Coordinates of C-alpha atoms and ligand atoms in Angstrom, one line a residue:
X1 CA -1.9 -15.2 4.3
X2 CA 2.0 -15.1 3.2
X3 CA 0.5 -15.8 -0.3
X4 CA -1.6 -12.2 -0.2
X5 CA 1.1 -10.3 1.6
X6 CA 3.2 -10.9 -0.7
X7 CA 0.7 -9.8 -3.7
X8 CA 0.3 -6.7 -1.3
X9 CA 3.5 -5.9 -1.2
X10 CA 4.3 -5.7 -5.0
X11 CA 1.8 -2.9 -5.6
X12 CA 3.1 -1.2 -2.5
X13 CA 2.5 2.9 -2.9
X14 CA 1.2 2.1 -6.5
X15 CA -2.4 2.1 -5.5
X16 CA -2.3 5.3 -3.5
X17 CA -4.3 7.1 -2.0
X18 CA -5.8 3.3 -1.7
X19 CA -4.4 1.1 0.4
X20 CA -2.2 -1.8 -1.1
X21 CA -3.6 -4.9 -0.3
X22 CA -3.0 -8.7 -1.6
X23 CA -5.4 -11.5 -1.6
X24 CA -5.3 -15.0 -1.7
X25 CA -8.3 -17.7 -2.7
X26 CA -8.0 -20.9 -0.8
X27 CA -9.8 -24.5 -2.2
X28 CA -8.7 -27.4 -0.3
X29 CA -5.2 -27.1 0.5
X30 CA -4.6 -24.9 -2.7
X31 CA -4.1 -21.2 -3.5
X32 CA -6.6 -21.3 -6.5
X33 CA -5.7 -17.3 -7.5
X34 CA -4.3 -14.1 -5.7
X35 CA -4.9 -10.2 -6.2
X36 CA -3.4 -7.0 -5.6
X37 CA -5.0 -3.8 -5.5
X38 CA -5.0 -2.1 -9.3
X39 CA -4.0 1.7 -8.9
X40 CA -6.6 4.0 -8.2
X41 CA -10.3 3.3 -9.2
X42 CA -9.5 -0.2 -10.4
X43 CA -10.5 -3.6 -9.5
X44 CA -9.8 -4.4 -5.8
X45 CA -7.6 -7.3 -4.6
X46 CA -10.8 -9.6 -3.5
X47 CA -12.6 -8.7 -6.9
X48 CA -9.6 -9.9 -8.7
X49 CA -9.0 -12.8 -6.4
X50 CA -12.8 -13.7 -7.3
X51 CA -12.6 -13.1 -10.6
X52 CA -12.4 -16.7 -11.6
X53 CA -16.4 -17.1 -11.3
X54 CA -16.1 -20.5 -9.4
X55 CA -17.4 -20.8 -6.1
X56 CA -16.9 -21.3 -2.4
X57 CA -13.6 -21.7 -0.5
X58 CA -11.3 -20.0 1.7
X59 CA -10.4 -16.2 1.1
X60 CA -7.0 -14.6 2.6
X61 CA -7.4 -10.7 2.6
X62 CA -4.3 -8.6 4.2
X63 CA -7.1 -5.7 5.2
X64 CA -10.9 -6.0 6.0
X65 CA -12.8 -6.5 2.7
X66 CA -14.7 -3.2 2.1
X67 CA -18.4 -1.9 2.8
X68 CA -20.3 0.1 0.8
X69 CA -20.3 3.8 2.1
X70 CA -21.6 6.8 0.0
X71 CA -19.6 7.8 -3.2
X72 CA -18.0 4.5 -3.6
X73 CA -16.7 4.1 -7.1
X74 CA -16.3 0.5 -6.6
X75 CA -18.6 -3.1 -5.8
X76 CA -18.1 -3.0 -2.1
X77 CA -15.8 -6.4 -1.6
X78 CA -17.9 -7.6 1.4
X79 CA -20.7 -7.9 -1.5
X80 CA -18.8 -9.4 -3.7
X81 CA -17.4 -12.2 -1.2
X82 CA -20.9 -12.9 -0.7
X83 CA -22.1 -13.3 -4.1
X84 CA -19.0 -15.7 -4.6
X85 CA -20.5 -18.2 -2.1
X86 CA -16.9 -17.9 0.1
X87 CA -17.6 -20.1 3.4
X88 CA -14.6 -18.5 5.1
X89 CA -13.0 -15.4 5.3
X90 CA -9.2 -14.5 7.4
X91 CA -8.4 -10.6 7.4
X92 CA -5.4 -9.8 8.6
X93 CA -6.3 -6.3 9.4
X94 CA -9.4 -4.3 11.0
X95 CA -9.4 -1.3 8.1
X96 CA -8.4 2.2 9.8
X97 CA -10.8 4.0 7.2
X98 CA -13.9 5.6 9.4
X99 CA -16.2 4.8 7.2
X100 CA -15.3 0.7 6.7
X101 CA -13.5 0.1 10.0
X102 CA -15.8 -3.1 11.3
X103 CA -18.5 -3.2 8.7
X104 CA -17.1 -5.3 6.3
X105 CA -16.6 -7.8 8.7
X106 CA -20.1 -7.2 10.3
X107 CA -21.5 -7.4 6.5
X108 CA -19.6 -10.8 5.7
X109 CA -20.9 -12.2 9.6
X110 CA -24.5 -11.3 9.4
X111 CA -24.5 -13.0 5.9
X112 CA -23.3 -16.5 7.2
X113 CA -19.6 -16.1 6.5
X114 CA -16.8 -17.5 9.0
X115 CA -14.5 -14.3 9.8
X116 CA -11.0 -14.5 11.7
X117 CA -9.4 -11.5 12.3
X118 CA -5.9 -11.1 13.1
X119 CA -3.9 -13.9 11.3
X120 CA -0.7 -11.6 9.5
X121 CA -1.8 -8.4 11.6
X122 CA 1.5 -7.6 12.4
X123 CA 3.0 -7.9 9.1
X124 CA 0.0 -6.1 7.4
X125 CA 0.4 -3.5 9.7
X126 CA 4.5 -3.1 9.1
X127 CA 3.4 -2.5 5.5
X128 CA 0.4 -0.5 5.2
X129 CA 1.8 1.7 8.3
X130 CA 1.5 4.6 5.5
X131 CA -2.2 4.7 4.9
X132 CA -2.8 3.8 8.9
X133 CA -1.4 6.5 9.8
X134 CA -3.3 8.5 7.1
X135 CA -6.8 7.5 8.1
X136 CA -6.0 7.8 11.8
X137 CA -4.7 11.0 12.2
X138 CA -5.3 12.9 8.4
X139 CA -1.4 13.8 8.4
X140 CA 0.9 11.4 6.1
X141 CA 3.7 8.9 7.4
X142 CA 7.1 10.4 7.3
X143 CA 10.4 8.7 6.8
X144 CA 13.2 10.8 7.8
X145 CA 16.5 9.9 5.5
X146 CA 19.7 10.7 6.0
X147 CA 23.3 10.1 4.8
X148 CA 26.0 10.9 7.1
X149 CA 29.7 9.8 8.9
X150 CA 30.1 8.0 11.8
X151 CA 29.9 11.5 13.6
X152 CA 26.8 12.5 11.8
X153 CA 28.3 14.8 8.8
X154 CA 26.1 14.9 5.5
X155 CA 28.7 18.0 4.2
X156 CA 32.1 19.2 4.9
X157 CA 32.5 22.4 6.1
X158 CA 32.7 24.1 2.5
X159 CA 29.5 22.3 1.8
X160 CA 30.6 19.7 -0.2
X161 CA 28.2 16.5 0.1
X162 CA 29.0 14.3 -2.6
X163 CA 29.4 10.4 -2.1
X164 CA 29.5 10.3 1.5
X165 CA 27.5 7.0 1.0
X166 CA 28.1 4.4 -1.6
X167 CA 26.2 3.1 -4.7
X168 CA 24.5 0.3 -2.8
X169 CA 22.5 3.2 -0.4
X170 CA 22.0 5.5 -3.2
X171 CA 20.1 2.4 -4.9
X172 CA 18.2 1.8 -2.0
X173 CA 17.1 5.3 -1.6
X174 CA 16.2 5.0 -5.1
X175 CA 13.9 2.2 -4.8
X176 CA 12.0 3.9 -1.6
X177 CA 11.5 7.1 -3.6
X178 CA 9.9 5.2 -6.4
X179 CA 7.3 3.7 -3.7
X180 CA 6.5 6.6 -1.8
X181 CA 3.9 9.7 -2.8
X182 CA 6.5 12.7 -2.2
X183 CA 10.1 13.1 -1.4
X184 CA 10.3 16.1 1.0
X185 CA 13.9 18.6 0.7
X186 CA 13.8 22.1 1.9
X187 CA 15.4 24.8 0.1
X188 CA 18.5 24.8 1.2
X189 CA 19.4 21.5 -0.2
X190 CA 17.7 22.1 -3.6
X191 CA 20.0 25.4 -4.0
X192 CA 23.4 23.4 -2.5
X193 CA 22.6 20.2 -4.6
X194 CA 19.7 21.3 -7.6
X195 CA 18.8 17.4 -7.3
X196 CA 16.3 15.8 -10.0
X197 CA 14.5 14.2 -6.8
X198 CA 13.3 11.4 -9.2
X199 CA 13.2 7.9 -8.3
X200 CA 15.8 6.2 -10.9
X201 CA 16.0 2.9 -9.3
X202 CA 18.8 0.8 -11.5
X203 CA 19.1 4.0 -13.3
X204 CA 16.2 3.8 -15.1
X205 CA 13.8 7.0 -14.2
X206 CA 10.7 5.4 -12.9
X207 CA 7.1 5.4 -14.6
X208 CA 5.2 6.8 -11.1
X209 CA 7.3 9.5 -10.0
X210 CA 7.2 10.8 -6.4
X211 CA 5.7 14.4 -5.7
X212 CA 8.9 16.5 -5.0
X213 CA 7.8 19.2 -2.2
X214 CA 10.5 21.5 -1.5
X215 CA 10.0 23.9 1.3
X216 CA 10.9 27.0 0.7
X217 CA 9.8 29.7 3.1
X218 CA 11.9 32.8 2.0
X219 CA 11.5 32.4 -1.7
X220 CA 14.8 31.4 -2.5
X221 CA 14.4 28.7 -5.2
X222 CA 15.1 29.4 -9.0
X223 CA 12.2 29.1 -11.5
X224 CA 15.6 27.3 -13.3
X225 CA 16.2 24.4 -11.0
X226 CA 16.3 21.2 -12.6
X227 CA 13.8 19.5 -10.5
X228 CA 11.1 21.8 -12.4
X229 CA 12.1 20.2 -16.0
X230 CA 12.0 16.4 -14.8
X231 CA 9.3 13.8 -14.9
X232 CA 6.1 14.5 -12.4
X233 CA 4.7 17.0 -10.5
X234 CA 6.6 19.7 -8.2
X235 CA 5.1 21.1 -5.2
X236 CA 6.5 24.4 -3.2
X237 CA 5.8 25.0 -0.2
X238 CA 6.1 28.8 1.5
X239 CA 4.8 31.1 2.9
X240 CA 2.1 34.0 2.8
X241 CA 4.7 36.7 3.1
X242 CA 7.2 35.5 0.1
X243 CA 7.3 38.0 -2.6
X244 CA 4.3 37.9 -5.4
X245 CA 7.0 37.8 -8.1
X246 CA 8.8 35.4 -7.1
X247 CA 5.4 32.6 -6.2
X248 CA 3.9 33.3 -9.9
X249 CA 7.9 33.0 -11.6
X250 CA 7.8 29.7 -9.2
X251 CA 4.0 28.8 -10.8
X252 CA 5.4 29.8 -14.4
X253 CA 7.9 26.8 -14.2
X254 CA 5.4 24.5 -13.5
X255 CA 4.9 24.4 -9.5
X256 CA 2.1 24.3 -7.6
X257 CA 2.4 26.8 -5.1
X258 CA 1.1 26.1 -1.7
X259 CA 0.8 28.7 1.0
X260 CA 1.4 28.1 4.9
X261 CA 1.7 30.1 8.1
X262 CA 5.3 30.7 9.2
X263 CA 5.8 30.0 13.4
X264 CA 8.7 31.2 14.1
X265 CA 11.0 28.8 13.3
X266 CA 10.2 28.5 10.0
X267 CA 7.0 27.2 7.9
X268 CA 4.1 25.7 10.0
X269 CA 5.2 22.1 9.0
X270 CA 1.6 20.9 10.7
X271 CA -0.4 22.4 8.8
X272 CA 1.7 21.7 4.9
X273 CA 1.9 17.8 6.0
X274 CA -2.2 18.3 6.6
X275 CA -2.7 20.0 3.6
X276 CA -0.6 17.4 1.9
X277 CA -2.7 14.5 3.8
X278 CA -5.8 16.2 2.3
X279 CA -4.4 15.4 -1.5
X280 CA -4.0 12.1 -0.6
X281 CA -0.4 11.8 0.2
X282 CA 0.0 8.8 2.5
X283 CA 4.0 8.7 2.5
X284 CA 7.0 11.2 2.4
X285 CA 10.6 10.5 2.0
X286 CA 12.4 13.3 3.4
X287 CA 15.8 13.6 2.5
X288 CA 16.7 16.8 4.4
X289 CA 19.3 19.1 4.7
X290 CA 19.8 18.7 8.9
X291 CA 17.2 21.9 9.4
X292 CA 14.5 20.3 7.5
X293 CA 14.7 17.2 9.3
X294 CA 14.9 18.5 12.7
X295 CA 12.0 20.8 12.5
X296 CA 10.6 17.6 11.5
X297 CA 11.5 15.8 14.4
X298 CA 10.7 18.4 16.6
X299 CA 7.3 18.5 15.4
X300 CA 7.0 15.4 16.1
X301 CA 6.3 14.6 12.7
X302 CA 8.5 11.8 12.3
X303 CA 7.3 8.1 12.0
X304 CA 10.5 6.3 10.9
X305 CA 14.2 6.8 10.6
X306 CA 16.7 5.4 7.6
X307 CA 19.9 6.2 8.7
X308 CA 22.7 5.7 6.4
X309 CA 26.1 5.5 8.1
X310 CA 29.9 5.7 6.1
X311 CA 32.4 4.5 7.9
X312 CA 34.2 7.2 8.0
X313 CA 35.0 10.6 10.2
X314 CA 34.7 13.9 8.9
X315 CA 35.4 16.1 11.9
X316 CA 35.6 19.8 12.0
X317 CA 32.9 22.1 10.8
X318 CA 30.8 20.0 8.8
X319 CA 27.5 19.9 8.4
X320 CA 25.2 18.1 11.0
X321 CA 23.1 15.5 9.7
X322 CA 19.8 17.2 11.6
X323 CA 20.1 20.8 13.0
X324 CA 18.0 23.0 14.4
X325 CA 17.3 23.4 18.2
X326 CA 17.8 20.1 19.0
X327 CA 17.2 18.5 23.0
X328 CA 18.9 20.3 26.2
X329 CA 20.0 16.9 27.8
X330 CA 21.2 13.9 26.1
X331 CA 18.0 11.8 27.8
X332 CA 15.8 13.3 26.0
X333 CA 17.5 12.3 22.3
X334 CA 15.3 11.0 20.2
X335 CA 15.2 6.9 20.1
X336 CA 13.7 4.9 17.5
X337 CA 12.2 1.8 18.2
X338 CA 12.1 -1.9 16.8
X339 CA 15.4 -0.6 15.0
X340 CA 16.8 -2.9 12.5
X341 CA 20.6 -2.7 11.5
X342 CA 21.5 -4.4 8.4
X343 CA 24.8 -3.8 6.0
X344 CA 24.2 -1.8 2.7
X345 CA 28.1 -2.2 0.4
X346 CA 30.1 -0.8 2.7
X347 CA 28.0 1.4 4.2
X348 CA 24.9 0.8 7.5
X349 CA 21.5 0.9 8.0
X350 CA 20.0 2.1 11.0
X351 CA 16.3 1.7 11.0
X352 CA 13.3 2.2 13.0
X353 CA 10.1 3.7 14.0
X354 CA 10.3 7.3 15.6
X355 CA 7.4 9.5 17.4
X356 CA 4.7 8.8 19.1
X357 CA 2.5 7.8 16.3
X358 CA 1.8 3.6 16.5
X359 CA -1.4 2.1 14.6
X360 CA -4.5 1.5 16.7
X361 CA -4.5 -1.8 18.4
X362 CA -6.6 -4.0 16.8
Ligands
ZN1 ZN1 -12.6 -3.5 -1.6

């Protein structure tokens, strides 16, 4: 099971809106071949874990093997275990998609196959917590991201926000963004920084780019902002009352335009990261500014935390790290759980889950 983890986790994101999974074929005491999802509409990690055309054995699979369900571009896996003659089968993971969840393993049972359930569950989970949350709910898993001081500033007063953090968490940043389906900023940062939002891990600009979604309620970003001219698609968000003009100058550059109710506070942030669901995003990165992120939180929206911590103190003014309303009494602060800490160059890494989202118990 280690063995197809780890095949699972080097396609990780790349075979969205799929989920990444690995595979491992086991012949006496011998991993005899692995396989990894391909992208989208190719060969599945059991079909390519198969592939060999020899028989029987022992198959690892880090989700349950698929069924056959209408519009299925694919051989259903479960068939395809069967036809290999595999006497034994260990999933890691029930699947969270309505239309698979249980068969396969039913499918695989009824035909004579051993199935055990639940060997690597809680490492398959940790990394296909993405498309989990998908299936289960239609809304995609957010990562809220943040650089800030020790007392939470990602500006100074006058707005400046360059190299708070160092090299090593820019790189790491880097590397999420080129795994994830859409980096998430609202307007205020595009104007402030007019950031590329590509993922250029090791400085090299990745093949898969991210969607960049910016949200921009008022109609406030320039048809000339950088992101428009880079590699991959943009998405803008607003909403039904911006000006004509301004959503068709915003379309000229290349955008797709997507309309949302405004509540109040700002864009209905519900119904975008549904509408976003619905295109098969399974992950955002959201890198902020402070208002974006805590409407985000707020909403409840919010599945995991990166916090990036200088050690330093900027004091004053400066800009909070997540704004908006905020919580009346310092017991109700958001927590994260199963937080992680780790040192990134000279800077920390505060990690965990947030909200009330967790994937169904198996
Ligand atoms: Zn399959």
């Amino acid at each position: 099971m280690q063995r197809a983890l780890a095949a699972a986790r080097e396609v990780r994101g790349r075979t969205s809106p799929n989920p990444w999974v690995g595979a491992a074929l086991v012949r006496g005491d011998r991993v005899v071949a692995e396989g990894a999802t391909s992208p989208d509409g190719g060969p599945h990690a059991e079909a390519l874990a198969l592939g060999g055309g020899e028989r029987g054995g022992t198959l690892y699979v880090t989700l349950e093997p698929c069924a056959p369900f209408p519009g299925k571009r694919t051989q259903p896996c479960a068939e395809a275990i069967i036809e290999a003659g595999i006497e034994r089968v260990v999933v890691a993971l029930l699947d969270a998609e309505p239309r698979v969840r249980g068969r396969g393993v039913e499918m695989l049972r009824e035909a004579g196959i051993e199935v055990e359930v639940g060997d690597g569950a809680a490492e398959a989970e940790a990394l296909l917590r993405p498309y989990l949350k998908q299936r289960e709910t239609g809304r995609p898993y957010v990562i809220a991201k943040f650089a800030a001081t020790l007392d939470g500033r990602i500006a100074a007063a006058g707005g400046d926000s360059q190299w708070i953090t160092g090299e090593a968490a820019r790189e790491l940043a880097h590397e999420q963004r080129a795994w994830v389906d859409a980096v998430l900023v609202g307007s205020g940062t595009a104007l402030a920084d007019d950031p590329s939002l590509t993922a250029r891990p090791r400085g090299v600009v990745s093949e898969r780019q991210p969607l960049r979604v910016v949200l921009d309620g008022r109609g406030r970003l320039s048809p000339e902002a950088k992101l428009f001219s880079e590699p991959g698609r943009t998405l803008v968000a607003t909403s039904y009352e911006a000006v004509a003009e301004w959503k068709a100058a915003i379309a000229a550059a290349g955008a797709q335009v997507v309309e949302c109710e405004h509540d109040g506070a700002g864009l209905n942030l519900h119904q975008l990261l549904a509408a976003l669901a619905a295109r098969g995003v399974l992950s955002i990165w959201a890198e902020g500014g402070g208002a974006v992120l805590g409407s985000l939180l707020e909403g409840g929206h919010v599945d995991e935390v990166w916090a990036f911590l200088a050690p330093s103190i900027m004091g004053g003014d400066g800009l909070a790290a997540v704004a908006a309303a905020g919580v009346a009494r310092a017991g109700d602060a958001f927590r994260l759980r199963e937080r992680t800490v780790e040192e990134v160059g000279n800077d920390i890494l505060v990690r965990g889950y947030a909200g009330d989202w967790s994937p169904q118990v198996q």
